[in-house]
């Protein structure tokens, strides 16, 4: 995902915009074992809340370090945010409620079975956002 940063930084500089680093944290869930003909059901456990807190803290620590690096090198405003939920949906919800004007993403460019199994955050964002979306394929991205 960091491969998109040079492009996003360039846009933020060009338009004197704030750059928001965003990361979603998947919501962990635990399932009861299913029985023949009866699927398992999700369990809400104390450990689930601890896992969410730990993952969200780790995400924010990482984003803070990236933001500090950008701030030391560029003259742009950088902030960061994390949210719990599926990546594509979290990006859409955050951008829609915070006045975001451009979404910049790195994409793995999976196709076929890999895309079916893993899904595509970029595809979800493109299909559900009314905003411009800048996609960068990491293998073709310019280095910092």
Coordinates of N, CA and C in Angstrom, one line a residue:
X1 N 0.8 -1.2 0.0 CA 0.0 0.0 0.0 C 0.9 1.3 0.0
X2 N 2.1 1.2 0.6 CA 2.9 2.4 0.6 C 3.4 2.8 -0.7
X3 N 3.3 2.0 -1.7 CA 3.7 2.3 -3.1 C 2.9 3.5 -3.7
X4 N 1.7 3.7 -3.1 CA 0.8 4.8 -3.7 C 1.2 6.1 -3.0
X5 N 2.0 6.1 -2.0 CA 2.3 7.3 -1.3 C 3.0 8.4 -2.1
X6 N 4.0 8.1 -3.0 CA 4.5 9.2 -3.8 C 3.5 9.9 -4.6
X7 N 2.6 9.1 -5.2 CA 1.5 9.7 -6.0 C 0.5 10.6 -5.2
X8 N 0.2 10.0 -4.0 CA -0.8 10.8 -3.2 C -0.1 12.1 -2.6
X9 N 1.2 12.0 -2.3 CA 1.9 13.1 -1.8 C 2.0 14.2 -2.9
X10 N 2.2 13.8 -4.1 CA 2.3 14.7 -5.3 C 1.0 15.4 -5.4
X11 N -0.1 14.7 -5.3 CA -1.5 15.3 -5.4 C -1.7 16.3 -4.3
X12 N -1.3 15.9 -3.1 CA -1.5 16.8 -1.9 C -0.7 18.1 -2.0
X13 N 0.5 17.9 -2.5 CA 1.3 19.1 -2.8 C 0.7 20.0 -3.8
X14 N 0.4 19.4 -4.9 CA -0.1 20.1 -6.1 C -1.4 20.9 -5.8
X15 N -2.3 20.4 -5.0 CA -3.5 21.0 -4.7 C -3.6 21.6 -3.3
X16 N -2.5 21.6 -2.6 CA -2.4 22.1 -1.2 C -3.5 21.5 -0.4
X17 N -3.5 20.2 -0.4 CA -4.6 19.4 0.3 C -4.0 18.6 1.5
X18 N -4.9 18.3 2.4 CA -4.5 17.4 3.5 C -4.5 16.0 3.0
X19 N -3.5 15.2 3.4 CA -3.4 13.8 3.1 C -3.9 13.0 4.3
X20 N -4.8 12.1 4.1 CA -5.3 11.3 5.3 C -4.8 9.9 5.0
X21 N -4.0 9.3 5.9 CA -3.7 7.9 5.8 C -4.7 7.1 6.5
X22 N -5.2 6.1 5.9 CA -6.4 5.3 6.5 C -6.1 3.9 6.4
X23 N -6.5 3.2 7.5 CA -6.3 1.7 7.5 C -7.5 1.1 8.2
X24 N -8.1 0.1 7.6 CA -9.2 -0.6 8.3 C -8.6 -1.8 9.0
X25 N -9.3 -2.2 10.1 CA -8.9 -3.4 10.9 C -10.1 -4.3 10.8
X26 N -9.8 -5.5 10.3 CA -10.9 -6.5 10.2 C -11.5 -6.9 11.6
X27 N -12.8 -7.0 11.6 CA -13.5 -7.3 12.8 C -13.4 -8.8 13.0
X28 N -12.7 -9.3 14.1 CA -12.5 -10.7 14.3 C -13.9 -11.3 14.8
X29 N -14.1 -12.5 14.4 CA -15.3 -13.2 14.9 C -15.0 -14.7 15.1
X30 N -15.6 -15.3 16.1 CA -15.4 -16.7 16.4 C -16.8 -17.4 16.2
X31 N -16.7 -18.5 15.6 CA -18.0 -19.3 15.3 C -18.0 -20.5 16.2
X32 N -19.3 -20.8 16.6 CA -19.5 -22.1 17.3 C -19.4 -23.2 16.3
X33 N -19.0 -24.4 16.7 CA -19.0 -25.5 15.7 C -20.4 -25.8 15.2
X34 N -20.5 -26.0 14.0 CA -21.8 -26.4 13.4 C -22.1 -27.9 13.5
X35 N -23.3 -28.2 13.5 CA -23.8 -29.6 13.5 C -24.3 -29.9 12.1
X36 N -24.4 -31.1 11.7 CA -25.0 -31.5 10.4 C -26.3 -30.8 10.2
X37 N -26.4 -30.0 9.2 CA -27.7 -29.3 8.9 C -27.9 -28.0 9.7
X38 N -27.0 -27.7 10.6 CA -27.1 -26.5 11.4 C -25.8 -25.8 11.4
X39 N -25.7 -24.6 10.8 CA -24.4 -23.9 10.7 C -24.1 -23.3 12.1
X40 N -22.8 -23.0 12.3 CA -22.3 -22.4 13.5 C -22.8 -20.9 13.6
X41 N -22.8 -20.4 14.7 CA -23.2 -19.0 14.9 C -22.0 -18.2 15.5
X42 N -22.0 -16.9 15.2 CA -20.9 -16.1 15.7 C -21.0 -15.9 17.2
X43 N -19.9 -15.9 17.9 CA -19.8 -15.7 19.3 C -19.2 -14.3 19.6
X44 N -19.7 -13.6 20.6 CA -19.2 -12.4 21.0 C -18.4 -12.7 22.3
X45 N -17.1 -12.5 22.3 CA -16.3 -12.8 23.4 C -15.5 -11.6 23.9
X46 N -15.0 -11.7 25.2 CA -14.2 -10.6 25.7 C -12.9 -10.5 24.9
X47 N -12.4 -11.6 24.4 CA -11.1 -11.6 23.7 C -11.3 -10.9 22.4
X48 N -12.5 -10.9 21.8 CA -12.8 -10.2 20.6 C -12.5 -8.7 20.7
X49 N -13.0 -8.1 21.8 CA -12.8 -6.7 22.1 C -11.3 -6.4 22.2
X50 N -10.6 -7.3 22.9 CA -9.2 -7.1 23.1 C -8.4 -7.2 21.8
X51 N -8.8 -8.1 20.9 CA -8.2 -8.2 19.6 C -8.4 -7.0 18.8
X52 N -9.6 -6.5 18.8 CA -9.9 -5.2 18.1 C -9.1 -4.1 18.6
X53 N -9.0 -3.9 19.9 CA -8.2 -2.9 20.5 C -6.7 -3.0 20.1
X54 N -6.2 -4.2 20.2 CA -4.8 -4.4 19.8 C -4.5 -4.1 18.4
X55 N -5.4 -4.6 17.5 CA -5.2 -4.4 16.0 C -5.3 -2.9 15.7
X56 N -6.3 -2.2 16.3 CA -6.5 -0.8 16.0 C -5.3 0.0 16.5
X57 N -4.8 -0.3 17.7 CA -3.6 0.3 18.2 C -2.4 0.1 17.3
X58 N -2.2 -1.1 16.9 CA -1.1 -1.4 16.0 C -1.2 -0.6 14.7
X59 N -2.4 -0.5 14.1 CA -2.7 0.2 12.9 C -2.4 1.7 13.1
X60 N -2.8 2.3 14.2 CA -2.6 3.7 14.4 C -1.1 4.0 14.7
X61 N -0.4 3.1 15.3 CA 1.0 3.2 15.6 C 1.8 3.2 14.2
X62 N 1.4 2.3 13.4 CA 2.0 2.2 12.0 C 1.7 3.5 11.2
X63 N 0.4 3.9 11.2 CA 0.1 5.1 10.4 C 0.8 6.3 10.9
X64 N 0.9 6.4 12.3 CA 1.6 7.6 12.8 C 3.0 7.6 12.4
X65 N 3.7 6.5 12.3 CA 5.1 6.5 11.9 C 5.2 6.9 10.4
X66 N 4.3 6.4 9.6 CA 4.3 6.8 8.2 C 4.0 8.3 8.0
X67 N 3.0 8.8 8.8 CA 2.7 10.2 8.8 C 3.9 11.1 9.2
X68 N 4.6 10.7 10.2 CA 5.7 11.4 10.7 C 6.9 11.5 9.7
X69 N 7.0 10.4 9.0 CA 8.1 10.3 7.9 C 7.7 11.3 6.8
X70 N 6.4 11.3 6.4 CA 6.0 12.2 5.3 C 6.2 13.6 5.8
X71 N 5.8 13.9 7.0 CA 5.9 15.3 7.5 C 7.3 15.8 7.6
X72 N 8.2 14.9 7.8 CA 9.6 15.3 7.9 C 10.2 15.5 6.5
X73 N 9.6 15.0 5.4 CA 10.1 15.1 4.1 C 9.4 16.1 3.2
X74 N 8.1 16.3 3.5 CA 7.2 17.1 2.6 C 6.6 18.3 3.4
X75 N 6.1 19.2 2.7 CA 5.4 20.4 3.3 C 3.9 20.2 3.0
X76 N 3.4 19.1 3.5 CA 1.9 18.9 3.4 C 1.4 18.5 4.7
X77 N 0.1 18.7 4.9 CA -0.6 18.3 6.1 C -1.0 16.9 6.0
X78 N -0.6 16.1 7.0 CA -0.9 14.6 7.0 C -1.6 14.3 8.3
X79 N -2.7 13.5 8.2 CA -3.3 13.0 9.4 C -3.5 11.5 9.2
X80 N -4.0 10.8 10.2 CA -4.3 9.4 10.0 C -5.5 8.9 10.8
X81 N -6.1 7.9 10.3 CA -7.3 7.4 11.0 C -7.4 5.9 10.7
X82 N -8.0 5.1 11.6 CA -8.3 3.7 11.4 C -9.7 3.5 11.8
X83 N -10.3 2.4 11.2 CA -11.7 2.0 11.5 C -11.8 0.5 11.5
X84 N -12.8 0.0 12.2 CA -13.0 -1.4 12.2 C -14.0 -1.8 11.2
X85 N -13.7 -2.7 10.4 CA -14.7 -3.2 9.3 C -13.9 -3.7 8.1
X86 N -14.7 -4.1 7.1 CA -14.1 -4.6 5.9 C -13.5 -3.4 5.2
X87 N -12.3 -3.6 4.5 CA -11.5 -2.5 4.0 C -12.3 -1.6 3.0
X88 N -12.9 -2.2 2.0 CA -13.6 -1.4 1.0 C -14.8 -0.6 1.6
X89 N -15.6 -1.2 2.4 CA -16.7 -0.5 3.0 C -16.2 0.6 4.0
X90 N -15.2 0.3 4.7 CA -14.6 1.3 5.7 C -14.1 2.5 4.9
X91 N -13.4 2.3 3.8 CA -12.9 3.4 3.0 C -14.1 4.2 2.4
X92 N -15.1 3.6 1.9 CA -16.3 4.3 1.4 C -17.0 5.1 2.5
X93 N -17.2 4.5 3.6 CA -17.9 5.2 4.7 C -17.0 6.4 5.2
X94 N -15.8 6.2 5.4 CA -14.9 7.3 5.9 C -14.8 8.4 4.9
X95 N -14.6 8.1 3.7 CA -14.4 9.1 2.7 C -15.7 9.9 2.5
X96 N -16.8 9.2 2.6 CA -18.1 9.9 2.4 C -18.5 10.8 3.5
X97 N -18.0 10.5 4.7 CA -18.4 11.3 5.9 C -17.3 12.3 6.3
X98 N -16.2 12.4 5.6 CA -15.1 13.3 6.0 C -14.6 14.2 4.9
X99 N -15.4 14.3 3.9 CA -15.1 15.3 2.8 C -13.8 15.0 2.0
X100 N -13.5 13.7 1.9 CA -12.4 13.3 1.1 C -12.7 13.5 -0.4
X101 N -11.7 14.0 -1.1 CA -11.9 14.4 -2.5 C -11.2 13.4 -3.5
X102 N -10.3 12.6 -3.0 CA -9.6 11.6 -3.9 C -9.2 10.4 -3.0
X103 N -9.5 9.2 -3.5 CA -9.0 8.0 -2.9 C -7.9 7.4 -3.7
X104 N -6.7 7.2 -3.0 CA -5.6 6.6 -3.6 C -5.3 5.3 -3.0
X105 N -5.2 4.3 -3.9 CA -5.0 2.9 -3.4 C -3.9 2.2 -4.2
X106 N -3.3 1.3 -3.6 CA -2.4 0.4 -4.3 C -3.2 -0.9 -4.6
X107 N -3.1 -1.5 -5.7 CA -3.8 -2.7 -6.0 C -2.9 -3.8 -6.4
X108 N -3.2 -5.0 -6.0 CA -2.4 -6.2 -6.3 C -2.6 -6.7 -7.7
X109 N -3.7 -6.3 -8.3 CA -4.0 -6.7 -9.7 C -4.3 -8.1 -9.8
X110 N -4.9 -8.7 -8.8 CA -5.2 -10.1 -8.9 C -6.3 -10.3 -9.9
X111 N -6.4 -11.5 -10.5 CA -7.4 -11.8 -11.4 C -7.8 -13.3 -11.2
X112 N -8.9 -13.7 -11.8 CA -9.3 -15.1 -11.8 C -9.6 -15.5 -10.4
X113 N -9.1 -16.7 -10.0 CA -9.5 -17.3 -8.7 C -9.0 -16.5 -7.5
X114 N -7.8 -15.9 -7.6 CA -7.3 -15.1 -6.5 C -8.3 -14.0 -6.2
X115 N -8.8 -13.4 -7.2 CA -9.7 -12.2 -7.0 C -11.1 -12.7 -6.4
X116 N -11.5 -13.9 -6.9 CA -12.8 -14.5 -6.4 C -12.7 -14.8 -5.0
X117 N -11.6 -15.4 -4.6 CA -11.4 -15.9 -3.2 C -11.1 -14.7 -2.3
X118 N -10.2 -13.9 -2.7 CA -9.8 -12.8 -1.8 C -10.6 -11.5 -2.0
X119 N -11.3 -11.4 -3.0 CA -12.0 -10.1 -3.3 C -11.1 -9.1 -3.7
X120 N -11.6 -7.9 -4.0 CA -10.7 -6.8 -4.4 C -11.2 -5.5 -3.7
X121 N -10.4 -5.0 -2.8 CA -10.8 -3.7 -2.2 C -10.9 -2.6 -3.3
X122 N -10.0 -2.6 -4.2 CA -10.0 -1.6 -5.2 C -11.3 -1.7 -6.0
X123 N -11.6 -2.9 -6.4 CA -12.9 -3.1 -7.2 C -14.1 -2.6 -6.4
X124 N -14.1 -2.9 -5.1 CA -15.3 -2.5 -4.3 C -15.3 -1.0 -4.2
X125 N -14.2 -0.3 -4.0 CA -14.1 1.1 -3.9 C -14.6 1.8 -5.2
X126 N -14.0 1.3 -6.3 CA -14.4 1.9 -7.6 C -15.9 1.7 -7.9
X127 N -16.5 0.6 -7.5 CA -17.9 0.4 -7.8 C -18.8 1.2 -6.8
X128 N -18.4 1.5 -5.6 CA -19.3 2.1 -4.7 C -19.0 3.5 -4.3
X129 N -17.9 4.1 -4.8 CA -17.5 5.5 -4.5 C -17.9 6.4 -5.7
X130 N -18.3 7.6 -5.3 CA -18.6 8.6 -6.3 C -17.3 9.5 -6.5
X131 N -16.3 9.2 -5.8 CA -15.1 10.0 -5.8 C -14.1 9.5 -6.9
X132 N -13.2 10.4 -7.3 CA -12.1 9.9 -8.2 C -11.2 8.9 -7.4
X133 N -10.8 7.8 -8.0 CA -9.9 6.8 -7.4 C -8.7 6.7 -8.2
X134 N -7.5 6.9 -7.5 CA -6.2 6.7 -8.1 C -5.7 5.3 -7.7
X135 N -5.5 4.4 -8.7 CA -5.0 3.1 -8.4 C -3.6 2.9 -9.0
X136 N -2.7 2.4 -8.1 CA -1.4 2.1 -8.5 C -1.1 0.7 -8.3
X137 N -0.5 0.0 -9.3 CA -0.1 -1.4 -9.2 C 1.4 -1.3 -8.6
X138 N 1.6 -2.0 -7.5 CA 2.9 -1.8 -6.8 C 4.1 -2.2 -7.6
X139 N 4.0 -3.2 -8.5 CA 5.1 -3.6 -9.2 C 5.5 -2.6 -10.3
X140 N 4.6 -1.7 -10.6 CA 4.9 -0.6 -11.6 C 5.1 0.7 -11.0
X141 N 5.0 0.8 -9.7 CA 5.0 2.1 -9.0 C 6.5 2.7 -9.0
X142 N 6.6 4.0 -9.0 CA 7.9 4.6 -8.8 C 8.3 4.5 -7.4
X143 N 9.6 4.4 -7.2 CA 10.1 4.3 -5.8 C 10.3 5.7 -5.2
X144 N 10.3 5.8 -3.9 CA 10.5 7.0 -3.2 C 12.0 7.4 -3.2

